[in-house]
Amino acid sequence: MLQQFCPSANFISVEHLHFLQALIIWKNNLIDFFMSKVDVKFRINDLKNFCLPSGLFFSWCNTGVISLLRPLLLDVVPTIRQAAALALGRLAYFNDDLAEAVVKEGILPQLVCSLSEQNRFYKKAAAFVLRAVGKHSPQLAQAVVECGALEALVICLEDFDPGVKEGAAWALGYIAQHNSELSQAVVDAGAVPLLVLCIQEPEIALKRIAASTLSDISKHSPELAQTVVDAGAIAFLAQMILNPDAKLKCQVLSALSQIAKHSVDLAELVVEAEIFPVVLTCLKDSDEYVKKNGATLIREIAKHSPELSQFIVNAGGVAAVIDCIGSCKGTVRLPGIMMLGYVAAHSENLSMAVIVSKTKRALKSILQKCTYLPALEPLLHDAPPNIMKHIIGQFSKVLPHDSKARRLFVTTGGLKKVQEIKAEPGSLLQEYINTINNCYPEEIVRYYSPGYSEMLLERVENYQPVL
């Protein structure tokens, strides 16, 4: 094109300079237009907020915006190449028609070839385009595979930059999520051992994406799940169950669930990683998705055999799931409800364990609402320790504000019974007992304390009368 405006290489007119200047400005403005909507961190929430008016979308399709961006991938300026790749990724992510246009323009092989040659910023942008294309359908994901992207992405998993690893792992996960054939292609490319290494990296974002990709690979078949297990993933995933990051915990629990769901042997391998009783703490997490994924993991283990269900019951899993169901709303409760059904279906004994746990839960709920102390007092002498805490708790709420109840509590032997309870120092039960004791004079509390009568008799024996 320049030769048309510049017949002599030794001479450039003012008009030629103006043309070149206009060409550069047009190119930069085009990139700025697309970059105005681009978040280089590729956060999913920002991507959701990106919305094109339908008229502008069809206008871009009709004017061939993809073909206009393609030459910019070969620009001599690195930032322009990167910006063009980001713009293509944004467009492909928005709509499957635009993603198909990227494929038809032959852009994917160009991106794959440049992955090993460009800087880390371009690698992240190129991985974003591959992910944006592959996410829409198995056909588009297959197109990404056929252009040789898997081998290039696997090489990126070994890159020094964590952001490049994250982008590559994310793209591999979007390809593997569709079906077992695509997942097997990811496995055959050698991705699994490197993904297991990625979950051991210090960066939380990389851990999340790597765990998510392992989950997407494992979910399709027992063979794929076994490949993940053979790479040593279970031990490292189990160690991250208590990680404070809620999003990471969600992905870790999901990955373990996808492994455990396929067979008894795989479920037993997950259990042998000593996830109990640690996983039960996830059922009390403030994040509802952590609760849901935790209950899902327990469900996928319990469904396989009576032995695994009995193990969960012995670990306190049934009671923990029932408490979780009571603290949640909506569909978050479904995995826990299904887990109880699986456990109860195995045998009469396990069914009775579920009934007893539900009954205890119901009794606790009733006790926490009851303020009529005469109904609670008989339970002071017969209740088991785990129920006693709730009974004493109710007395500690009522007695400080009711003088008649305090007197009745002494005359019926309630205060004496409270002094006989042995509670661990600093426990919630000990706090309840202290609250009750503070409602009475110190000498009254001592009088009803165990051993006080013997102490008085000893004082009588040792007393020397004055004659």
Coordinates of C-alpha atoms in Angstrom, one line a residue:
M1 CA 0.0 0.0 0.0
L2 CA 2.8 2.4 0.9
Q3 CA 4.3 1.9 -2.6
Q4 CA 1.2 3.4 -4.2
F5 CA 1.7 6.6 -2.2
C6 CA 5.5 6.5 -2.2
P7 CA 6.9 5.7 -5.7
S8 CA 10.4 6.7 -4.6
A9 CA 12.0 5.2 -1.6
N10 CA 14.2 8.3 -1.2
F11 CA 11.3 10.8 -1.3
I12 CA 8.3 11.2 1.0
S13 CA 6.0 14.1 0.4
V14 CA 4.1 16.0 3.0
E15 CA 0.9 14.3 1.8
H16 CA 2.5 10.9 2.3
L17 CA 3.5 11.8 5.8
H18 CA -0.1 12.9 6.5
F19 CA -1.4 9.6 5.2
L20 CA 0.9 7.6 7.4
Q21 CA 0.0 9.7 10.4
A22 CA -3.7 9.2 9.7
L23 CA -3.2 5.4 9.3
I24 CA -1.4 5.2 12.6
I25 CA -4.1 7.3 14.4
W26 CA -6.9 5.1 12.8
K27 CA -5.1 1.9 14.0
N28 CA -4.6 3.3 17.6
N29 CA -8.2 4.5 17.8
L30 CA -9.5 1.2 16.8
I31 CA -7.5 -0.5 19.5
D32 CA -8.5 2.1 22.1
F33 CA -12.1 1.5 21.1
F34 CA -11.9 -2.2 22.0
M35 CA -9.5 -1.7 24.9
S36 CA -12.0 0.6 26.6
K37 CA -14.0 -2.4 27.4
V38 CA -11.1 -4.7 28.3
D39 CA -10.1 -5.7 31.8
V40 CA -6.6 -7.1 31.5
K41 CA -7.1 -9.2 34.6
F42 CA -10.0 -11.1 32.9
R43 CA -12.2 -11.1 35.9
I44 CA -15.3 -13.0 35.2
N45 CA -17.6 -10.4 36.9
D46 CA -16.3 -7.7 34.6
L47 CA -16.8 -9.9 31.6
K48 CA -20.5 -10.4 32.6
N49 CA -20.9 -6.6 32.9
F50 CA -19.7 -6.2 29.3
C51 CA -22.8 -5.8 27.2
L52 CA -23.1 -4.8 23.5
P53 CA -26.3 -3.3 22.2
S54 CA -27.8 -5.7 19.6
G55 CA -27.6 -3.1 16.8
L56 CA -23.9 -2.6 17.4
F57 CA -23.3 -6.3 17.7
F58 CA -24.8 -7.0 14.3
S59 CA -23.1 -4.0 12.8
W60 CA -19.7 -5.4 13.9
C61 CA -20.5 -8.8 12.5
N62 CA -21.6 -7.3 9.1
T63 CA -18.6 -5.0 8.8
G64 CA -16.1 -7.8 9.5
V65 CA -14.4 -6.4 12.6
I66 CA -12.6 -9.7 13.1
S67 CA -10.8 -9.4 9.8
L68 CA -9.8 -5.9 10.7
L69 CA -8.3 -7.0 13.9
R70 CA -6.4 -9.9 12.5
P71 CA -3.5 -7.9 10.8
L72 CA -2.9 -6.1 14.1
L73 CA -1.8 -9.4 15.6
L74 CA 1.3 -9.1 13.5
D75 CA 2.0 -5.5 14.2
V76 CA 5.6 -4.5 15.0
V77 CA 4.5 -2.8 18.2
P78 CA 4.0 -5.3 21.1
T79 CA 1.3 -3.4 22.9
I80 CA -0.8 -3.2 19.7
R81 CA -0.5 -7.0 19.2
Q82 CA -1.5 -7.5 22.8
A83 CA -4.4 -5.1 22.6
A84 CA -5.7 -6.7 19.4
A85 CA -5.6 -10.2 21.1
L86 CA -7.5 -8.8 24.0
A87 CA -10.1 -7.2 21.8
L88 CA -10.6 -10.5 19.9
G89 CA -11.0 -12.3 23.2
R90 CA -13.6 -9.9 24.4
L91 CA -15.6 -10.3 21.2
A92 CA -15.3 -14.1 21.2
Y93 CA -16.3 -14.3 24.8
F94 CA -19.4 -12.2 24.2
N95 CA -21.1 -14.4 21.6
D96 CA -20.6 -17.8 19.9
D97 CA -21.1 -16.3 16.4
L98 CA -18.2 -14.0 17.0
A99 CA -16.2 -16.9 18.3
E100 CA -17.0 -18.8 15.1
A101 CA -15.9 -15.8 13.1
V102 CA -12.5 -15.9 15.0
V103 CA -12.2 -19.6 14.0
K104 CA -13.2 -19.0 10.3
E105 CA -10.7 -16.2 10.0
G106 CA -7.9 -18.6 10.8
I107 CA -6.7 -16.6 13.8
L108 CA -6.3 -19.5 16.2
P109 CA -3.2 -21.1 14.5
Q110 CA -1.7 -17.6 14.3
L111 CA -2.2 -17.2 18.1
V112 CA -0.9 -20.7 18.9
C113 CA 2.3 -20.2 16.8
S114 CA 3.0 -17.0 18.6
L115 CA 2.5 -18.3 22.1
S116 CA 6.0 -19.6 22.4
E117 CA 7.6 -16.5 21.0
Q118 CA 5.8 -13.5 22.6
N119 CA 6.1 -11.9 26.0
R120 CA 4.0 -12.8 29.0
F121 CA 1.4 -10.2 28.4
Y122 CA 0.7 -11.5 24.9
K123 CA 0.7 -15.1 26.2
K124 CA -2.0 -14.2 28.7
A125 CA -4.0 -12.4 26.0
A126 CA -3.7 -15.3 23.5
A127 CA -4.8 -17.8 26.2
F128 CA -7.8 -15.6 26.9
V129 CA -8.8 -15.8 23.2
L130 CA -8.5 -19.6 23.2
R131 CA -10.6 -19.8 26.4
A132 CA -13.2 -17.4 25.0
V133 CA -13.6 -19.5 21.8
G134 CA -13.6 -22.8 23.6
K135 CA -16.1 -22.0 26.2
H136 CA -19.2 -21.9 24.0
S137 CA -19.6 -25.4 22.6
P138 CA -17.8 -28.7 22.1
Q139 CA -17.4 -27.9 18.4
L140 CA -15.6 -24.6 19.1
A141 CA -13.5 -26.3 21.7
Q142 CA -12.6 -29.0 19.2
A143 CA -11.5 -26.3 16.8
V144 CA -9.2 -25.0 19.5
V145 CA -7.8 -28.5 19.9
E146 CA -7.3 -29.1 16.2
C147 CA -5.2 -25.9 15.8
G148 CA -2.6 -27.4 18.2
A149 CA -3.5 -25.2 21.2
L150 CA -3.3 -27.9 23.8
E151 CA 0.4 -28.5 23.5
A152 CA 1.1 -24.8 23.5
L153 CA -1.1 -24.3 26.6
V154 CA 0.6 -27.1 28.4
I155 CA 3.9 -25.5 27.8
C156 CA 2.5 -22.3 29.2
L157 CA 1.7 -24.2 32.5
E158 CA 5.5 -24.3 33.0
D159 CA 5.9 -20.6 32.4
F160 CA 7.7 -18.6 35.1
D161 CA 4.8 -16.0 35.3
P162 CA 1.8 -17.1 37.4
G163 CA -0.6 -15.1 35.3
V164 CA 0.5 -17.1 32.2
K165 CA -0.1 -20.3 34.1
E166 CA -3.5 -19.2 35.2
G167 CA -4.6 -18.2 31.7
A168 CA -3.4 -21.5 30.3
A169 CA -5.1 -23.6 33.1
W170 CA -8.3 -21.6 32.6
A171 CA -8.3 -22.3 28.8
L172 CA -7.7 -26.0 29.4
G173 CA -10.5 -26.2 31.9
Y174 CA -13.0 -24.5 29.4
I175 CA -12.0 -27.1 26.8
A176 CA -12.2 -30.1 29.2
Q177 CA -15.6 -29.2 30.6
H178 CA -17.6 -30.2 27.6
N179 CA -17.1 -34.0 27.3
S180 CA -14.9 -36.9 28.0
E181 CA -13.2 -36.8 24.5
L182 CA -12.0 -33.3 25.0
S183 CA -11.0 -34.0 28.6
Q184 CA -9.0 -37.0 27.3
A185 CA -7.3 -34.8 24.8
V186 CA -6.2 -32.4 27.6
V187 CA -4.9 -35.4 29.6
D188 CA -3.0 -36.8 26.6
A189 CA -1.3 -33.4 26.1
G190 CA 0.3 -33.9 29.6
A191 CA -1.7 -31.3 31.4
V192 CA -2.6 -33.2 34.6
P193 CA 0.8 -33.4 36.3
L194 CA 1.4 -29.7 35.7
L195 CA -2.0 -28.8 37.0
V196 CA -1.2 -30.7 40.2
L197 CA 2.0 -28.6 40.5
C198 CA 0.0 -25.5 39.9
I199 CA -2.3 -26.2 42.9
Q200 CA 0.9 -26.2 45.0
E201 CA 1.9 -22.7 43.9
P202 CA 1.5 -19.9 46.5
E203 CA -0.8 -17.7 44.3
I204 CA -4.4 -18.2 45.4
A205 CA -5.9 -17.4 41.9
L206 CA -3.7 -20.0 40.3
K207 CA -4.7 -22.6 42.9
R208 CA -8.4 -21.9 42.2
I209 CA -8.2 -22.2 38.4
A210 CA -6.0 -25.3 38.6
A211 CA -8.4 -27.0 41.1
S212 CA -11.3 -26.1 38.8
T213 CA -9.7 -27.6 35.8
L214 CA -8.9 -30.8 37.6
S215 CA -12.6 -30.9 38.6
D216 CA -13.6 -30.4 35.0
I217 CA -11.3 -33.3 33.9
S218 CA -12.4 -35.7 36.6
K219 CA -16.2 -35.3 36.2
H220 CA -16.6 -37.2 33.0
S221 CA -15.5 -40.8 33.7
P222 CA -13.8 -43.0 36.3
E223 CA -10.8 -43.4 34.0
L224 CA -10.2 -39.6 33.8
A225 CA -10.7 -39.3 37.5
Q226 CA -8.2 -42.1 38.1
T227 CA -5.7 -40.2 35.9
V228 CA -6.0 -37.2 38.3
V229 CA -5.7 -39.5 41.3
D230 CA -2.5 -41.1 39.8
A231 CA -0.9 -37.7 39.5
G232 CA -1.2 -37.3 43.3
A233 CA -3.9 -34.7 43.3
I234 CA -6.0 -35.9 46.2
A235 CA -3.4 -35.3 48.9
F236 CA -2.8 -31.7 47.9
L237 CA -6.5 -31.0 47.4
A238 CA -7.3 -32.4 50.9
Q239 CA -4.7 -30.1 52.5
M240 CA -6.5 -27.0 51.1
I241 CA -10.0 -27.8 52.6
L242 CA -9.2 -25.5 55.5
N243 CA -7.8 -22.7 53.4
P244 CA -9.4 -19.4 54.4
D245 CA -10.2 -18.4 50.8
A246 CA -13.8 -19.4 50.2
K247 CA -13.5 -19.6 46.4
L248 CA -10.6 -21.9 46.6
K249 CA -12.4 -24.1 49.1
C250 CA -15.4 -24.3 46.7
Q251 CA -13.1 -25.5 43.8
V252 CA -11.2 -28.0 46.1
L253 CA -14.5 -29.5 47.4
S254 CA -15.8 -29.7 43.8
A255 CA -12.7 -31.5 42.6
L256 CA -12.8 -34.1 45.4
S257 CA -16.6 -34.6 44.7
Q258 CA -16.0 -35.2 41.0
I259 CA -13.3 -37.8 41.9
A260 CA -15.3 -39.6 44.6
K261 CA -18.6 -39.8 42.7
H262 CA -17.5 -42.5 40.2
S263 CA -16.8 -45.6 42.3
V264 CA -16.3 -47.1 45.8
D265 CA -12.5 -47.3 45.2
L266 CA -12.2 -43.7 44.3
A267 CA -14.4 -42.6 47.2
E268 CA -12.3 -44.6 49.6
L269 CA -9.1 -43.0 48.3
V270 CA -10.7 -39.6 49.0
V271 CA -11.6 -40.7 52.6
E272 CA -8.1 -42.1 53.1
A273 CA -6.8 -38.6 52.6
E274 CA -8.2 -37.8 56.1
I275 CA -10.8 -35.3 55.0
F276 CA -13.0 -36.3 58.0
P277 CA -13.8 -34.6 60.3
V278 CA -12.1 -31.6 58.6
V279 CA -14.7 -31.4 55.8
L280 CA -17.5 -31.1 58.4
T281 CA -16.2 -27.6 59.3
C282 CA -17.1 -26.5 55.8
L283 CA -20.8 -27.2 56.6
K284 CA -20.5 -24.3 59.1
D285 CA -18.8 -21.9 56.7
S286 CA -20.2 -18.4 56.2
D287 CA -20.2 -18.9 52.4
E288 CA -23.2 -20.9 51.2
Y289 CA -21.4 -22.4 48.2
V290 CA -18.8 -23.8 50.5
K291 CA -21.6 -25.4 52.5
K292 CA -23.2 -26.8 49.3
N293 CA -20.0 -28.2 47.9
G294 CA -19.0 -29.7 51.3
A295 CA -22.4 -31.4 51.5
T296 CA -22.1 -32.6 47.9
L297 CA -18.7 -34.2 48.7
I298 CA -20.2 -36.1 51.7
R299 CA -23.1 -37.2 49.5
E300 CA -20.9 -38.5 46.8
I301 CA -19.0 -40.6 49.3
A302 CA -22.0 -41.8 51.3
K303 CA -23.9 -43.1 48.3
H304 CA -21.5 -45.9 47.4
S305 CA -21.7 -48.4 50.3
P306 CA -23.0 -49.0 53.9
E307 CA -19.5 -49.0 55.2
L308 CA -18.7 -45.5 53.9
S309 CA -22.0 -44.3 55.2
Q310 CA -21.3 -45.8 58.6
F311 CA -17.9 -44.1 58.6
I312 CA -19.6 -40.8 58.0
V313 CA -22.1 -41.4 60.8
N314 CA -19.3 -42.3 63.2
A315 CA -17.5 -39.1 62.3
G316 CA -20.6 -37.0 63.2
G317 CA -21.4 -36.3 59.5
V318 CA -25.2 -36.9 59.8
A319 CA -25.6 -34.5 62.7
A320 CA -23.4 -31.9 60.9
V321 CA -25.4 -32.2 57.7
I322 CA -28.7 -31.8 59.5
D323 CA -27.4 -28.6 61.2
C324 CA -26.3 -27.4 57.8
I325 CA -29.7 -28.0 56.3
G326 CA -31.3 -26.1 59.1
S327 CA -29.0 -23.1 58.6
C328 CA -29.5 -22.8 54.8
K329 CA -32.3 -21.9 52.4
G330 CA -33.2 -22.8 48.9
T331 CA -31.3 -25.2 46.7
V332 CA -28.2 -25.1 48.9
R333 CA -30.0 -27.6 51.1
L334 CA -30.5 -30.2 48.4
P335 CA -27.1 -32.0 48.5
G336 CA -27.5 -32.5 52.3
I337 CA -31.0 -33.8 52.0
M338 CA -29.9 -36.2 49.3
M339 CA -27.0 -37.3 51.5
L340 CA -29.4 -38.2 54.3
G341 CA -31.5 -40.2 51.9
Y342 CA -28.5 -42.2 50.6
V343 CA -27.3 -43.0 54.2
A344 CA -30.8 -44.1 55.4
A345 CA -31.3 -46.3 52.3
H346 CA -28.4 -48.6 53.0
S347 CA -29.7 -50.3 56.2
E348 CA -32.1 -50.1 59.1
N349 CA -29.3 -49.2 61.5
L350 CA -28.2 -46.3 59.4
S351 CA -31.8 -45.2 58.9
M352 CA -32.2 -45.2 62.7
A353 CA -29.0 -43.1 63.0
V354 CA -30.6 -40.5 60.7
I355 CA -33.8 -40.5 62.7
V356 CA -32.0 -40.1 66.0
S357 CA -29.9 -37.3 64.7
K358 CA -33.0 -35.5 63.3
T359 CA -34.7 -36.1 66.6
K360 CA -31.8 -34.5 68.5
R361 CA -31.9 -31.6 66.2
A362 CA -35.6 -31.1 66.7
L363 CA -35.1 -31.4 70.5
K364 CA -32.3 -28.8 70.5
S365 CA -34.6 -26.4 68.5
I366 CA -37.4 -26.9 71.0
L367 CA -35.1 -26.4 74.0
Q368 CA -33.7 -23.2 72.5
K369 CA -37.3 -21.8 72.3
C370 CA -38.6 -23.0 75.6
T371 CA -38.6 -20.5 78.5
Y372 CA -41.1 -22.4 80.8
L373 CA -38.6 -23.6 83.4
P374 CA -40.9 -26.2 85.2
A375 CA -40.9 -28.1 81.9
L376 CA -37.1 -28.0 81.7
E377 CA -36.3 -29.0 85.3
P378 CA -37.0 -32.8 84.9
L379 CA -34.5 -32.9 82.0
L380 CA -31.7 -31.7 84.3
H381 CA -31.5 -35.2 85.9
D382 CA -31.8 -37.3 82.8
A383 CA -30.5 -35.5 79.7
P384 CA -27.2 -36.6 78.0
P385 CA -24.3 -34.1 78.1
N386 CA -24.8 -32.8 74.5
I387 CA -28.5 -31.9 75.4
M388 CA -27.6 -30.6 78.9
K389 CA -25.8 -27.7 77.4
H390 CA -28.9 -26.3 75.8
I391 CA -31.0 -26.9 78.9
I392 CA -28.6 -25.0 81.1
G393 CA -28.4 -22.3 78.5
Q394 CA -32.1 -21.7 78.8
F395 CA -31.9 -21.5 82.6
S396 CA -29.1 -18.9 82.3
K397 CA -31.3 -16.8 80.1
V398 CA -34.3 -16.8 82.4
L399 CA -33.0 -16.8 86.0
P400 CA -31.2 -13.4 86.0
H401 CA -34.6 -11.7 85.3
D402 CA -37.1 -13.8 87.4
S403 CA -36.7 -13.8 91.3
K404 CA -39.5 -16.4 91.7
A405 CA -37.9 -18.7 89.3
R406 CA -34.5 -18.4 91.1
R407 CA -36.2 -19.4 94.4
L408 CA -38.0 -22.3 92.8
F409 CA -34.7 -23.4 91.1
V410 CA -33.1 -23.8 94.6
T411 CA -36.0 -25.6 96.3
T412 CA -36.5 -28.1 93.5
G413 CA -32.8 -29.1 93.6
G414 CA -31.9 -27.5 90.3
L415 CA -29.1 -25.3 91.7
K416 CA -27.6 -28.4 93.4
K417 CA -27.7 -30.3 90.2
V418 CA -25.9 -27.5 88.3
Q419 CA -23.1 -27.6 90.8
E420 CA -22.6 -31.3 90.1
I421 CA -22.1 -30.8 86.4
K422 CA -18.5 -31.0 85.3
A423 CA -17.8 -28.6 82.5
E424 CA -14.5 -27.9 80.7
P425 CA -13.0 -24.5 81.7
G426 CA -13.8 -21.9 79.1
S427 CA -16.5 -24.0 77.4
L428 CA -19.9 -22.6 76.6
L429 CA -21.5 -24.9 79.2
Q430 CA -19.1 -23.4 81.9
E431 CA -20.2 -19.9 80.9
Y432 CA -23.9 -20.9 81.4
I433 CA -23.1 -22.3 84.8
N434 CA -21.2 -19.2 85.8
T435 CA -24.2 -17.0 84.7
I436 CA -26.5 -19.1 86.9
N437 CA -24.2 -19.0 89.9
N438 CA -23.9 -15.3 89.6
C439 CA -27.7 -15.1 90.3
Y440 CA -27.2 -16.3 93.9
P441 CA -25.1 -15.2 96.9
E442 CA -21.8 -16.9 97.1
E443 CA -22.6 -18.8 100.3
I444 CA -25.7 -20.3 98.8
V445 CA -23.7 -21.6 95.8
R446 CA -21.1 -23.0 98.2
Y447 CA -23.8 -24.7 100.3
Y448 CA -25.1 -26.7 97.3
S449 CA -21.7 -27.4 95.9
P450 CA -20.5 -31.1 96.1
G451 CA -18.5 -31.8 99.3
Y452 CA -19.8 -28.8 101.2
S453 CA -21.7 -30.9 103.8
E454 CA -18.5 -33.0 104.5
M455 CA -16.6 -29.8 104.9
L456 CA -19.1 -28.6 107.5
L457 CA -19.0 -31.9 109.4
E458 CA -15.2 -31.8 109.4
R459 CA -15.4 -28.3 110.9
V460 CA -17.8 -29.7 113.6
E461 CA -15.4 -32.5 114.4
N462 CA -12.5 -30.1 114.6
Y463 CA -14.3 -27.4 116.6
Q464 CA -13.2 -27.0 120.2
P465 CA -16.1 -25.8 122.3
V466 CA -15.5 -22.9 124.8
L467 CA -16.4 -24.1 128.3

